PDB file of C-alpha atoms in Angstrom:
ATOM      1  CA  UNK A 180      41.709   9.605   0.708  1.00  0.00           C
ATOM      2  CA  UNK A 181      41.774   5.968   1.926  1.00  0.00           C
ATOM      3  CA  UNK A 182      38.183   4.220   1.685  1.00  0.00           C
ATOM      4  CA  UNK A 183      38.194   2.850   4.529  1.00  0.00           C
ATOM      5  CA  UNK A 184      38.322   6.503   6.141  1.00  0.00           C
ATOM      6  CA  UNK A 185      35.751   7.545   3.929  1.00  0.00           C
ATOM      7  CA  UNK A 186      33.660   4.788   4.652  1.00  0.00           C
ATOM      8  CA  UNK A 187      34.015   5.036   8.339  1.00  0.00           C
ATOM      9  CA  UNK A 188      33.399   8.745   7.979  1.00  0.00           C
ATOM     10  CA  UNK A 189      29.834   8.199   6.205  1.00  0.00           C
ATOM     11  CA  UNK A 190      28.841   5.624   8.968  1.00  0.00           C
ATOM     12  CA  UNK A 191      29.663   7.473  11.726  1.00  0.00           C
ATOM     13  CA  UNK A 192      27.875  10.722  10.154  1.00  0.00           C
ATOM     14  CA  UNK A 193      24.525   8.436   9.745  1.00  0.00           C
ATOM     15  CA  UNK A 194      24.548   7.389  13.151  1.00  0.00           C
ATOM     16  CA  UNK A 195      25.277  10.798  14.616  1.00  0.00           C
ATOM     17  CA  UNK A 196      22.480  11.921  12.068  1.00  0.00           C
ATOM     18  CA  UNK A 197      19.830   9.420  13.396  1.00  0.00           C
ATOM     19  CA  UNK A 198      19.491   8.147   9.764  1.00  0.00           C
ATOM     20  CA  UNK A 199      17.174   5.220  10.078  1.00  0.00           C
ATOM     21  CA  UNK A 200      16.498   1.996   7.796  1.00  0.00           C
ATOM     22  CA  UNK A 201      13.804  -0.806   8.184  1.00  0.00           C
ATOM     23  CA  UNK A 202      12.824  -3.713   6.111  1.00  0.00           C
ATOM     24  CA  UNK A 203      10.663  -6.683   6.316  1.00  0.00           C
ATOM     25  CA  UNK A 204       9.209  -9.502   4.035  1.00  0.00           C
ATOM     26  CA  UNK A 205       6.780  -8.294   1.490  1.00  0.00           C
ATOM     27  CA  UNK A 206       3.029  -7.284   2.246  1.00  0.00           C
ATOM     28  CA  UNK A 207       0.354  -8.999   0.225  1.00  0.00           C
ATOM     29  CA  UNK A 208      -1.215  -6.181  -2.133  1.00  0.00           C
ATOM     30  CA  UNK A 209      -4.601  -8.066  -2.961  1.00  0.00           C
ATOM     31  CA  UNK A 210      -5.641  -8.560   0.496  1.00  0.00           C
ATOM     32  CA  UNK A 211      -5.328  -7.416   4.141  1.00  0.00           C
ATOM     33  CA  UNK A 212      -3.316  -8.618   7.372  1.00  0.00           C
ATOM     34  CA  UNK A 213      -3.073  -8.270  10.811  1.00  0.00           C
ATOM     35  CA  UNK A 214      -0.013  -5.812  11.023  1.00  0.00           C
ATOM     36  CA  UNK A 215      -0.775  -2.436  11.769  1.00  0.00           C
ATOM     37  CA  UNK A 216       1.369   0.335  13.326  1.00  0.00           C
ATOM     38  CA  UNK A 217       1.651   0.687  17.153  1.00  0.00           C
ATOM     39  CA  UNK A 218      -1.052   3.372  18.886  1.00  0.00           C
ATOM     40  CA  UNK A 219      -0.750   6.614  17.929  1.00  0.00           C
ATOM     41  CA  UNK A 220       2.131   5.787  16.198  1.00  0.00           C
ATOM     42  CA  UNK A 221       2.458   6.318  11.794  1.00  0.00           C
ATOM     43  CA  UNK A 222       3.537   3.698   9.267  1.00  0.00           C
ATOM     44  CA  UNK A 223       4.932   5.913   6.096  1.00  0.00           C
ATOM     45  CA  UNK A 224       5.773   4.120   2.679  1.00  0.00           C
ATOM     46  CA  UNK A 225       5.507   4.379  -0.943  1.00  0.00           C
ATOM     47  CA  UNK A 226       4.455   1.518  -3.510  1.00  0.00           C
ATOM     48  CA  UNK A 227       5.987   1.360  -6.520  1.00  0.00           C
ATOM     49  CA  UNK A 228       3.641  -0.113  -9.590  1.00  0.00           C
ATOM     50  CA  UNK A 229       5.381  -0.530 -13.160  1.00  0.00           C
ATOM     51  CA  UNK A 230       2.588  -2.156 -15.718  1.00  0.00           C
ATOM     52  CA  UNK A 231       3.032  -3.052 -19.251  1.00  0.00           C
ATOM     53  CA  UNK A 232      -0.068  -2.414 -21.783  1.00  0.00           C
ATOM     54  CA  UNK A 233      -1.005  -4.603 -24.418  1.00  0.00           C
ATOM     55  CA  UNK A 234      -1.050  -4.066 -27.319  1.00  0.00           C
ATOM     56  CA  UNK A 235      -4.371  -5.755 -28.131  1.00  0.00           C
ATOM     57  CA  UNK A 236      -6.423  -4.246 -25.285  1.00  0.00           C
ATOM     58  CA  UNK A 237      -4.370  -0.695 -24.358  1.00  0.00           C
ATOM     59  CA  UNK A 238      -2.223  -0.217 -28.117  1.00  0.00           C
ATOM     60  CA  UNK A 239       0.848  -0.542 -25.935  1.00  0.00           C
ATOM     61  CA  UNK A 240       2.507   1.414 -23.585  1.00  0.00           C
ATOM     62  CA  UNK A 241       3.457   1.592 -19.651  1.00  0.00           C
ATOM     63  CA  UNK A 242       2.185   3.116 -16.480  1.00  0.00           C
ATOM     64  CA  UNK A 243       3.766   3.612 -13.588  1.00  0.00           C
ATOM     65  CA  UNK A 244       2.453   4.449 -10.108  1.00  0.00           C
ATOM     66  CA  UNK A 245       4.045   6.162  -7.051  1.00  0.00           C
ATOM     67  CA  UNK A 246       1.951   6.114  -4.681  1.00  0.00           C
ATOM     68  CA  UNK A 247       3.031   7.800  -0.744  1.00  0.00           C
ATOM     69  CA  UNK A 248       1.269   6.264   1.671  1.00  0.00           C
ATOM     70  CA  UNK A 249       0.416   5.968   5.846  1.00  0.00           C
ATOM     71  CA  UNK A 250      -1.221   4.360   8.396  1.00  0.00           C
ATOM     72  CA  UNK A 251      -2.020   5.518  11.756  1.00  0.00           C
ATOM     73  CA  UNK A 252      -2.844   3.524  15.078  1.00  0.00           C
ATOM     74  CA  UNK A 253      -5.970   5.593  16.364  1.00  0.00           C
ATOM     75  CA  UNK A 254      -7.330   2.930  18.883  1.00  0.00           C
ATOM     76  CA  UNK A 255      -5.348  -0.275  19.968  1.00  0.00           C
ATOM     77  CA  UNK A 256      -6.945  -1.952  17.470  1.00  0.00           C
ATOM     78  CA  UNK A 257      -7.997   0.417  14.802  1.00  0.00           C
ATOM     79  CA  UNK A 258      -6.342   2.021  11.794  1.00  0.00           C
ATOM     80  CA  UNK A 259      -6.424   4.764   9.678  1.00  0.00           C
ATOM     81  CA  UNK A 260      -4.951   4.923   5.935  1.00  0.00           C
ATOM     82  CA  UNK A 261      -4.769   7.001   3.130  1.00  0.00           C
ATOM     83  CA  UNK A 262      -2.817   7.323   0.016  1.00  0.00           C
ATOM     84  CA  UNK A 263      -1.914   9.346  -3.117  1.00  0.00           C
ATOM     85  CA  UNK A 264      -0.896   8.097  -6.063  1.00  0.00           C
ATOM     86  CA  UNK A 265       1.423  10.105  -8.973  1.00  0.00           C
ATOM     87  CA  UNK A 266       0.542   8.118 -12.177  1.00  0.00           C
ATOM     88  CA  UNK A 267       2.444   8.431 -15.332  1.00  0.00           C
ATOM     89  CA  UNK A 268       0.963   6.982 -18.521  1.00  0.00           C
ATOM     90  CA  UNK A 269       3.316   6.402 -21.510  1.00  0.00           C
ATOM     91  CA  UNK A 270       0.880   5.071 -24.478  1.00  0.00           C
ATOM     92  CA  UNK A 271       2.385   3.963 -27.194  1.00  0.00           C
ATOM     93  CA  UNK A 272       0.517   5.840 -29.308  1.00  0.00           C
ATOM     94  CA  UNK A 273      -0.810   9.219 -28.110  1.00  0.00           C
ATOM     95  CA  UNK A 274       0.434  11.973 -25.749  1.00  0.00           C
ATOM     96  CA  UNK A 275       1.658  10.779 -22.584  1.00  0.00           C
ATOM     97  CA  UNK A 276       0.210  11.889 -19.204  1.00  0.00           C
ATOM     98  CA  UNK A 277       0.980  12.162 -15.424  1.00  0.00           C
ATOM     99  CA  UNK A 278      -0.252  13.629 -12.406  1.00  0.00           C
ATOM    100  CA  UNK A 279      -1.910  12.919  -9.665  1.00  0.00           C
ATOM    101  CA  UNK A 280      -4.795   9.912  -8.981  1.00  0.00           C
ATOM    102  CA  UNK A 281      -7.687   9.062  -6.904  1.00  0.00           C
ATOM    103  CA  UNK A 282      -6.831   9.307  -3.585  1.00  0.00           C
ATOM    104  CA  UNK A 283      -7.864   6.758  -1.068  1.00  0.00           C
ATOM    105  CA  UNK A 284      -9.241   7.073   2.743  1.00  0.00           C
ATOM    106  CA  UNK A 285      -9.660   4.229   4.975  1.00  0.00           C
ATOM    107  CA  UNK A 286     -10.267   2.311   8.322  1.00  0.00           C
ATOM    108  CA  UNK A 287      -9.269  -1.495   9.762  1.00  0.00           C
ATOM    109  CA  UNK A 288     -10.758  -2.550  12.516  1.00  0.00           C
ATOM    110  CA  UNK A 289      -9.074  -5.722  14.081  1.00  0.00           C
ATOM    111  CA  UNK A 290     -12.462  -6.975  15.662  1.00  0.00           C
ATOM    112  CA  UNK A 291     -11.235 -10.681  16.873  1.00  0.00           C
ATOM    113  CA  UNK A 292      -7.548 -12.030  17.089  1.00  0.00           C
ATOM    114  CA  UNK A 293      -6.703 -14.970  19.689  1.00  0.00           C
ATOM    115  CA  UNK A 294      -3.562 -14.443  21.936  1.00  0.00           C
ATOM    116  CA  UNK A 295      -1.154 -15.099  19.189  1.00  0.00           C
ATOM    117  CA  UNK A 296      -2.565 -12.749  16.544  1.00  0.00           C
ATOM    118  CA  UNK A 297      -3.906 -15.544  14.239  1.00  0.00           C
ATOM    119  CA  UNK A 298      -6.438 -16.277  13.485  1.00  0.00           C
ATOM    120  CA  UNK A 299      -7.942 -12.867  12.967  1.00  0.00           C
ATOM    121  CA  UNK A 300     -11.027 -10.795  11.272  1.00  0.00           C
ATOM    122  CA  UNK A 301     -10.660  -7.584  10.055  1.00  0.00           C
ATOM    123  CA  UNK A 302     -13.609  -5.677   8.722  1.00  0.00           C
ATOM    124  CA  UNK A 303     -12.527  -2.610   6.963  1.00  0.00           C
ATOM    125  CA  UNK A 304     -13.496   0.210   4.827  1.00  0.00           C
ATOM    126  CA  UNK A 305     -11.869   2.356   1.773  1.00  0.00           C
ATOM    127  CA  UNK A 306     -13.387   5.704   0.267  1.00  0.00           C
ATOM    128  CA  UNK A 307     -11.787   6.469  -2.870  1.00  0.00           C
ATOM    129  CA  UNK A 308     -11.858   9.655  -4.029  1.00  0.00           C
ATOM    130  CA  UNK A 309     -12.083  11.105  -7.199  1.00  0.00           C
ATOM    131  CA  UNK A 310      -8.975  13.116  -7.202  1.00  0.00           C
ATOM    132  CA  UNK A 311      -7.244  12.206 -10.720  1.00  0.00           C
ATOM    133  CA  UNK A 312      -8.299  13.763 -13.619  1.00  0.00           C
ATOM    134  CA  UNK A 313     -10.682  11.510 -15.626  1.00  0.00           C
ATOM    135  CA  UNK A 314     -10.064  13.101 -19.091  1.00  0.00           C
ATOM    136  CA  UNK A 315      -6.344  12.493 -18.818  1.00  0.00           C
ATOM    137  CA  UNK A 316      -7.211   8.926 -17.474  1.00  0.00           C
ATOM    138  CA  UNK A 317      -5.654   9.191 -14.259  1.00  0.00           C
ATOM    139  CA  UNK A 318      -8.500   8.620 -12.330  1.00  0.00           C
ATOM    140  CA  UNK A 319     -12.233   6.766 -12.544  1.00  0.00           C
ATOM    141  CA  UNK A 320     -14.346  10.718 -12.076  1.00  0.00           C
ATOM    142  CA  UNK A 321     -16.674   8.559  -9.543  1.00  0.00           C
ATOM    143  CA  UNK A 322     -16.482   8.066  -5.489  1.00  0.00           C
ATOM    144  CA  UNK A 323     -16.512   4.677  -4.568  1.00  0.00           C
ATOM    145  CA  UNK A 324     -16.875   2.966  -1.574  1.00  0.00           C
ATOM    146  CA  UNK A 325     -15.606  -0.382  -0.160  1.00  0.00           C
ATOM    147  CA  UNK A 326     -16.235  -2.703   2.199  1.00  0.00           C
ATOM    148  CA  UNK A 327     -14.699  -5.250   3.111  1.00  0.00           C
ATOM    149  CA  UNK A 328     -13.805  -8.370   5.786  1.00  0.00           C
ATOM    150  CA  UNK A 329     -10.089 -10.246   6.064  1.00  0.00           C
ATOM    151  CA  UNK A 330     -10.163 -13.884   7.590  1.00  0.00           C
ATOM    152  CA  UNK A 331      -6.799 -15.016   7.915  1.00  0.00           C
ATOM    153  CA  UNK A 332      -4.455 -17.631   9.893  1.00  0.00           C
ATOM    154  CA  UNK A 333      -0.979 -18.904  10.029  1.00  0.00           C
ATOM    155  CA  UNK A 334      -0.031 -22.565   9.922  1.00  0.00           C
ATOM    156  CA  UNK A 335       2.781 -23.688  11.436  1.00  0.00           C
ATOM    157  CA  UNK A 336       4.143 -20.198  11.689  1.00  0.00           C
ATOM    158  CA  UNK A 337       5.310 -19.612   8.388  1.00  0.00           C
ATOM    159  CA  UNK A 338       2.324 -20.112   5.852  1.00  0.00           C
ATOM    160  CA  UNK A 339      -0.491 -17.373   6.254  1.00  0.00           C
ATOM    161  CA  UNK A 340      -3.926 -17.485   4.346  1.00  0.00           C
ATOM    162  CA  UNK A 341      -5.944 -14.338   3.992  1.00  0.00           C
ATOM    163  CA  UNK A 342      -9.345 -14.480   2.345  1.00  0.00           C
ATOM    164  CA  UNK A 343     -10.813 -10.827   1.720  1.00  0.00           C
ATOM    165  CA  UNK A 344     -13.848 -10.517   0.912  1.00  0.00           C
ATOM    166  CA  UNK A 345     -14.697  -7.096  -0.441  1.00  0.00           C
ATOM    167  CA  UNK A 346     -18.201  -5.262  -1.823  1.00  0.00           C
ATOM    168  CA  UNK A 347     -17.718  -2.298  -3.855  1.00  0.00           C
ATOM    169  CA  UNK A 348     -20.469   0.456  -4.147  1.00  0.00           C
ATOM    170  CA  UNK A 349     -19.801   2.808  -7.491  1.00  0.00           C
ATOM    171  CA  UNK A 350     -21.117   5.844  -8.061  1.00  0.00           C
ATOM    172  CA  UNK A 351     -24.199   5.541 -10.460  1.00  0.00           C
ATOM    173  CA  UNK A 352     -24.328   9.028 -12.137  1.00  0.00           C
TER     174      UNK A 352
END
């Protein structure tokens, strides 16, 4: 078969399908911004996290992180989040592990944007939950609780600053 037929064949069959495909530039992973899903609409994703131990600190070895994720508009201007993340740990030396990790709960609130959507202050909150097992080291055993505030503007529409200031409360057991 010609592939150009088969080519036009798989096209066609993804449109009829209603396959779907979105990108966009990268999300800062350290901090928060002012783009959240439409109301009552979801945002679904998974991060990908590859890290490589040291070997002074960790004796070597990898861990990667899949970790599903979505965000929900609840109000115009409030959002809900959670995640789960699948962690597998590859020591170098030692028995390798993997399963699930501490899940996370949250809310953004976007208390004060001007008409253009910068600049903006977001207060928001994250529960994480002690979901991972904390003998396999897959997750910290303890609930913790964040809070948090994002300033952030654009200049000359294409440079955006974000400072997030965030207070963590641990569990003391």
């Amino acid at each position: 078969m010609n592939w150009k037929y088969v080519l036009t064949l798989t096209t066609v069959a993804g449109f009829c399908m209603g396959i779907q495909a979105q990108a966009e530039p990268s999300r800062p992973l350290m901090s928060l911004e002012n783009k959240r899903p439409a109301l009552h609409k979801a945002e679904v994703g998974l991060l990908y996290l590859h890290t490589e131990l040291s070997d002074e600190i960790f004796n070597g070895g990898s861990v990667d992180e899949e970790t599903p994720y979505v965000r929900f508009g609840l109000a115009p201007k409030l959002t809900a989040y959670a995640d789960i993340p699948y962690i597998q740990s590859r020591p170098e030396f030692g028995d390798s592990e993997s399963g699930i990790g501490d899940a996370n709960l949250g809310l953004e609130l976007a208390a004060f944007e001007d008409i253009f959507d910068f600049p903006y202050l977001i207060p928001h909150v994250l529960v994480n939950l002690p979901t991972g097992d904390e003998d396999k080291g897959l997750g910290s055993g303890d609930t913790e609780v964040t809070v948090a505030a994002a300033i952030g503007t654009t200049v000359e529409e294409i440079y955006n600053w974000v400072a997030d200031i965030k207070y963590t409360i641990q569990d003391e057991a």
